[in-house]
Coordinates of C-alpha atoms in Angstrom, one line a residue:
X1 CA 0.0 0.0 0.0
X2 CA 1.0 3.7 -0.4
X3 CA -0.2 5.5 2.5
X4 CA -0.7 9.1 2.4
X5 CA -1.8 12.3 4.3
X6 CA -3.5 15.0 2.3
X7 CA -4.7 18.5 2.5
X8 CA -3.7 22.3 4.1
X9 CA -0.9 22.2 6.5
X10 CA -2.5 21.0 10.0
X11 CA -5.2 19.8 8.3
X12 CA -4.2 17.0 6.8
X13 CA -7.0 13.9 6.2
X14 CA -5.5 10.1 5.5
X15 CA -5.4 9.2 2.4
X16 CA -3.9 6.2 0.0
X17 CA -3.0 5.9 -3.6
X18 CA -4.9 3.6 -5.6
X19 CA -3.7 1.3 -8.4
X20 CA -4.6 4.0 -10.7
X21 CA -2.6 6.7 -8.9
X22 CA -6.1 8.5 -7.6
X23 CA -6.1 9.2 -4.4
X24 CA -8.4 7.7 -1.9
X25 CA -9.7 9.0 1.3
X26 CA -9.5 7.1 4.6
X27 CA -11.0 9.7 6.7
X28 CA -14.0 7.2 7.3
X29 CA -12.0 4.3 8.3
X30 CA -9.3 5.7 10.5
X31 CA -8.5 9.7 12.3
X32 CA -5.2 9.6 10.9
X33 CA -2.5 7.4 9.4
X34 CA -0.7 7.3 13.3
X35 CA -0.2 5.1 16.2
X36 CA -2.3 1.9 15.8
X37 CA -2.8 2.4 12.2
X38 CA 1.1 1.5 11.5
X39 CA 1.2 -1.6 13.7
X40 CA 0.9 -5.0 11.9
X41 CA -2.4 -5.2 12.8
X42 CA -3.7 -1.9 11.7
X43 CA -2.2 -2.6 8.4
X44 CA -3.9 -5.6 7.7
X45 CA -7.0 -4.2 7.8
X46 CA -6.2 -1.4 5.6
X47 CA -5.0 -3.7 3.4
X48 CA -8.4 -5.5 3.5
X49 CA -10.0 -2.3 1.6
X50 CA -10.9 -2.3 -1.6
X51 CA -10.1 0.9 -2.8
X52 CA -12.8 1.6 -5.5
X53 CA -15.0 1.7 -2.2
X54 CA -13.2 5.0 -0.8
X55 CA -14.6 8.1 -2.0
X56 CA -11.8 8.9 -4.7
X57 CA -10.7 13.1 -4.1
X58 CA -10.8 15.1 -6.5
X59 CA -8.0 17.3 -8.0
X60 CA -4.5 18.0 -7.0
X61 CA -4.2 18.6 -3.1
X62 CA -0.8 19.2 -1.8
X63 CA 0.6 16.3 0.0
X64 CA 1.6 16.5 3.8
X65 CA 3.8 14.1 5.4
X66 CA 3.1 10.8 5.0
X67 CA 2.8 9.8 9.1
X68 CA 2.0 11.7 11.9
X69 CA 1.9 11.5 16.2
X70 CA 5.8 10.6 15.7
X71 CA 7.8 11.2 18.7
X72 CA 11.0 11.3 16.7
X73 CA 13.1 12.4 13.8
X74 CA 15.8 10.3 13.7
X75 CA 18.8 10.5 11.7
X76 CA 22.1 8.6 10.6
X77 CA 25.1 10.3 9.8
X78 CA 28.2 9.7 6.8
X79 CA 26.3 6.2 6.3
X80 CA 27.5 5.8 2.6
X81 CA 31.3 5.5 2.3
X82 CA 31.6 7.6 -0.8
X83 CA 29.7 10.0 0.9
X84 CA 32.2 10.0 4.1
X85 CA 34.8 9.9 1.5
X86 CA 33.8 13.6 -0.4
X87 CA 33.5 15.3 2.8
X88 CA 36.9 14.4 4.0
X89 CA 35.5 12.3 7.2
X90 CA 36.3 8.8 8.3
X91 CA 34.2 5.3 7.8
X92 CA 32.3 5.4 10.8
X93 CA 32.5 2.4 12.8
X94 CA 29.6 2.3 14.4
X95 CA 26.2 4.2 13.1
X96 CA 26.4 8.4 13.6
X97 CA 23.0 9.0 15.6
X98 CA 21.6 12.3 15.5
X99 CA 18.4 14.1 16.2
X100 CA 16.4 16.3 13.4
X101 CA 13.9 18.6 15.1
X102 CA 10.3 17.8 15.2
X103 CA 9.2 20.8 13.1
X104 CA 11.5 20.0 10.6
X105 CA 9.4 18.0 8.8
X106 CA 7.3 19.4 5.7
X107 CA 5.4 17.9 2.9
X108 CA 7.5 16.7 -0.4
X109 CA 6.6 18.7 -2.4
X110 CA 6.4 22.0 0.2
X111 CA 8.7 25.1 -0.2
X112 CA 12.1 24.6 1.5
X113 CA 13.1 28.0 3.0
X114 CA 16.6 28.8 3.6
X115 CA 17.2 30.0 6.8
X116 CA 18.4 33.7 8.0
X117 CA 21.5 34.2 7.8
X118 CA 22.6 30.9 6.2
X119 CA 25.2 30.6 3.2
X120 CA 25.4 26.5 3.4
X121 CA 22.3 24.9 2.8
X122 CA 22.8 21.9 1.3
X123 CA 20.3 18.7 0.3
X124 CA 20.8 15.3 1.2
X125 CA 18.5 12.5 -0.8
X126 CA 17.6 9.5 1.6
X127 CA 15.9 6.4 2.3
X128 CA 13.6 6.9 5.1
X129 CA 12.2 4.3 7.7
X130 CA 8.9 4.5 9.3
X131 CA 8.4 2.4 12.7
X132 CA 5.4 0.8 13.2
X133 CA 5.5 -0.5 16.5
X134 CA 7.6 0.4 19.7
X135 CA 11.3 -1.2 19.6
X136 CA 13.3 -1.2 22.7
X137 CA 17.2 -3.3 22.6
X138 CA 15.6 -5.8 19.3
X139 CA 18.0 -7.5 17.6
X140 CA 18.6 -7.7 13.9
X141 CA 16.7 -10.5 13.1
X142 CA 13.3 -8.7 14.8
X143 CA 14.3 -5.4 13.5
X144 CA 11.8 -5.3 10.3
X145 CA 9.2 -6.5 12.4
X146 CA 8.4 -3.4 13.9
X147 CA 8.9 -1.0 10.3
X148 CA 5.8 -0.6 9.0
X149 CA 7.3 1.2 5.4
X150 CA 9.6 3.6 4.2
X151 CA 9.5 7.1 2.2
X152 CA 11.4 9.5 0.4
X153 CA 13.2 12.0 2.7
X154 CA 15.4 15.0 2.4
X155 CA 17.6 15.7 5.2
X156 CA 18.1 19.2 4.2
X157 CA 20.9 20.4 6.1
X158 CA 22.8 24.2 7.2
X159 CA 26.5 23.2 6.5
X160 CA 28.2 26.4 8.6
X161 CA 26.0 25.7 11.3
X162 CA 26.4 21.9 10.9
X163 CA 30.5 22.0 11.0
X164 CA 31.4 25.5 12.2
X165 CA 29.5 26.6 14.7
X166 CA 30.5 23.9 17.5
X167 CA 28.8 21.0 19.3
X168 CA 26.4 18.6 18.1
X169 CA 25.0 18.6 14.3
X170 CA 22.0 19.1 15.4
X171 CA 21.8 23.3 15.1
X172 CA 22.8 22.5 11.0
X173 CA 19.3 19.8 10.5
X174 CA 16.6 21.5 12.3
X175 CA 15.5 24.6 10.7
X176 CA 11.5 24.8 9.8
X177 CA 10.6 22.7 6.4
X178 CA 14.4 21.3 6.6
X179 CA 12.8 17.6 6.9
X180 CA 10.1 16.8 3.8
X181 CA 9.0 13.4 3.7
X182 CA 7.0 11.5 1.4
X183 CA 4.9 11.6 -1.2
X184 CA 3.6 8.9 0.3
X185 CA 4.3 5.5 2.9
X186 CA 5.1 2.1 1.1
X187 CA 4.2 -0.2 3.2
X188 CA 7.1 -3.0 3.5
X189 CA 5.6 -5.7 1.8
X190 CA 6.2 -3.6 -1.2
X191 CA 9.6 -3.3 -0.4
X192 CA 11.3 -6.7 -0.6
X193 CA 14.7 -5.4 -0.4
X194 CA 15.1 -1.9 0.7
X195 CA 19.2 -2.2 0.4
X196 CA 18.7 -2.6 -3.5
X197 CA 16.8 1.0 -4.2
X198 CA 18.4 3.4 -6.1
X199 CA 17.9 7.2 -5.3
X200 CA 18.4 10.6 -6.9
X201 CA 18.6 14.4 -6.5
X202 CA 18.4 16.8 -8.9
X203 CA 19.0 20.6 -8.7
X204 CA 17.8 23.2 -11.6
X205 CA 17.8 20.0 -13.2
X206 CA 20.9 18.7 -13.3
X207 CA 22.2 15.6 -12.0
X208 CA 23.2 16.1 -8.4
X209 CA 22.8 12.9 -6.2
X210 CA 22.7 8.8 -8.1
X211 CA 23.2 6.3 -5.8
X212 CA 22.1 3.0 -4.1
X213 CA 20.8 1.8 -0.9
X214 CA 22.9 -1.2 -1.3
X215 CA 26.3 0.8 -0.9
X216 CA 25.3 1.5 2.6
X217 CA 27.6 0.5 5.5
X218 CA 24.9 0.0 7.8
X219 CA 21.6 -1.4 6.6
X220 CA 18.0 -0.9 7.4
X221 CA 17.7 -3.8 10.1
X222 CA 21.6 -2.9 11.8
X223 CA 20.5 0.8 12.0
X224 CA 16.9 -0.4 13.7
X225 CA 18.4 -2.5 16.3
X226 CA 21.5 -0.2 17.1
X227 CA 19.1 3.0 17.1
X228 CA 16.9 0.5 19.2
X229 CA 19.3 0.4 22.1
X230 CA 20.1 3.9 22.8
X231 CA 16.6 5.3 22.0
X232 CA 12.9 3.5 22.4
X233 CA 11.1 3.5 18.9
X234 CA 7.6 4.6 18.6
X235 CA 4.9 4.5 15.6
X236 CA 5.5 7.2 13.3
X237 CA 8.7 7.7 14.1
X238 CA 11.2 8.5 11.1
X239 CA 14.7 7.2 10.9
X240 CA 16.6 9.6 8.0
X241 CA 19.2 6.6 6.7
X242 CA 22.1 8.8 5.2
X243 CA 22.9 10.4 1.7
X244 CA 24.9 9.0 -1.2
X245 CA 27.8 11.4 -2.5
X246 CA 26.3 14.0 -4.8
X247 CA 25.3 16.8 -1.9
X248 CA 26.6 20.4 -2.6
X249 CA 29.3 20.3 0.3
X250 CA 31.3 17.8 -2.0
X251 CA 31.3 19.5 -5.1
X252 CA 35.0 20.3 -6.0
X253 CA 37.3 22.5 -6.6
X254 CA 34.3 24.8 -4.8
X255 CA 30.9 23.5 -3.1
X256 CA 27.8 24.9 -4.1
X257 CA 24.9 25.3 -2.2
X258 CA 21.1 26.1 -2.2
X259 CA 19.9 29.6 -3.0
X260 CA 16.2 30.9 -3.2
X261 CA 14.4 30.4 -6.0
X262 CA 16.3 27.0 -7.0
X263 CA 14.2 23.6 -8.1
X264 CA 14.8 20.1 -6.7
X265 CA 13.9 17.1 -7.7
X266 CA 15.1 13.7 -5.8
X267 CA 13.1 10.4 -5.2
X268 CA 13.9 6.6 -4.2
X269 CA 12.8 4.2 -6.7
X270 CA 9.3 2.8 -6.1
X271 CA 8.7 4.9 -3.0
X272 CA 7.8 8.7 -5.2
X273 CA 9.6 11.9 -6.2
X274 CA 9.4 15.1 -4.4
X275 CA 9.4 18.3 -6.1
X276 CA 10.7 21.7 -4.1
X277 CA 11.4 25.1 -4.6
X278 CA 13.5 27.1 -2.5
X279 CA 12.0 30.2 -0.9
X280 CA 13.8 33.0 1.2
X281 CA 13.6 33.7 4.7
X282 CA 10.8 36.3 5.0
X283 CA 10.5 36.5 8.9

């Protein structure tokens, strides 16, 4: 299934996408797609539906982000060697946890604004997890138990404030709309592999970001169990997996970075495209 939240910003009503790409509302089966919804169970009986029975909507609403009631924005850091290897850091050994603020997150296809004051913002294409149950110390072999999907995500990052401004990365990932997920949730039975998904990025149209999930040094069901240790899992929750090489940071002899009124286009195959604009500060 391809899971969906539609509508003005607050607003948003459940949705899913039909075989036909129509969009399909949910509001009369559950709230929201949250919580319960993303457990085993609550995805079985979605998947019970027939779709042709939802009242189909009607035009082109914009797209929120594909989950909500998350606790959580997780995040995993230099997780593609090539990617380590253009910004000049070590392999990791073990997986780089961080935290991306809550009200970073945006719709895909939402206005990304730079921040005040920044010179470095930079995009980041990435395979995103969605937990479906809670997950407390699981080991490898239970982690895919408790996703219930993954999205598109772009970990849209400040690269000054990220490297140069001291501490924790955290101050360069959480700027408002710095976070947009989706189009939509792919439930993982749809997914049979998620390490063999290629992804993309595209800025003003031109080739930016082309990679693969399978070149990652830690993989989906290593980064749920480690994450699982340090920090309890809850539905909704959205574990950012790490860029390929491709972001701006890396371009030589000179990086290149986002400026208002720039396009991007990025997706993971089978899982959507976003489409963005970048917007100015405006206070």
């Amino acid at each position: 299934m391809k899971l969906l939240r539609y509508g003005p910003k607050g607003k948003e009503k459940p949705g899913l996408l039909d075989a036909s790409g129509a969009i399909r509302d949910l509001s009369g089966v559950c709230a929201d797609i949250a919580g319960e919804v993303l457990s085993p169970n609550g995805l079985a009986k979605l998947a019970k539906l027939d779709p042709k029975t939802l009242p189909k909507v009607e035009g082109n609403p914009r797209l929120g982000p594909p989950v909500s009631g998350f606790t959580q924005l997780i995040c995993i850091g230099l997780n593609y060697a090539d990617h380590a290897a253009e910004t000049g850091a070590d392999i990791p050994k073990e997986p780089i946890v961080f935290l991306k603020a809550n009200g970073a997150i945006s719709g895909p296809n939402d206005d990304i604004v730079i921040p005040k004051n920044s010179s470095k913002t930079d995009w980041e294409v990435e395979l995103c997890i969605v937990i479906g149950s809670k997950a407390t110390c699981v080991g490898e072999e239970q982690a895919l138990d408790h996703v219930a999907g993954y999205a598109t995500g772009n970990d849209v990052s400040e690269r000054e404030w990220q490297i140069e401004r001291g501490g924790a990365w955290d101050k360069g990932k959480g700027a408002d709309t710095f976070g947009p997920v989706g189009p939509w949730l792919v439930t993982k039975d749809e997914v049979p592999d998620p390490q063999a998904l290629d992804l993309f990025c595209e800025v003003d149209g031109t080739m930016r970001q082309n990679g693969s999930t399978k070149t990652m040094i830690f993989g989906v069901k290593t980064i749920v169990s480690y994450v699982s240790h340090f920090i309890t899992l809850h539905p909704g929750d959205i574990i950012f997996t790490g860029t390929p090489p491709g972001v701006g940071l890396g371009v030589k002899p000179s990086p290149v970075f986002l400026k208002p009124g720039q396009t991007l286009r990025l997706g993971v195959h089978g899982l959507g495209e976003q489409r963005t604009r970048t917007v100015a500060y405006s206070g």
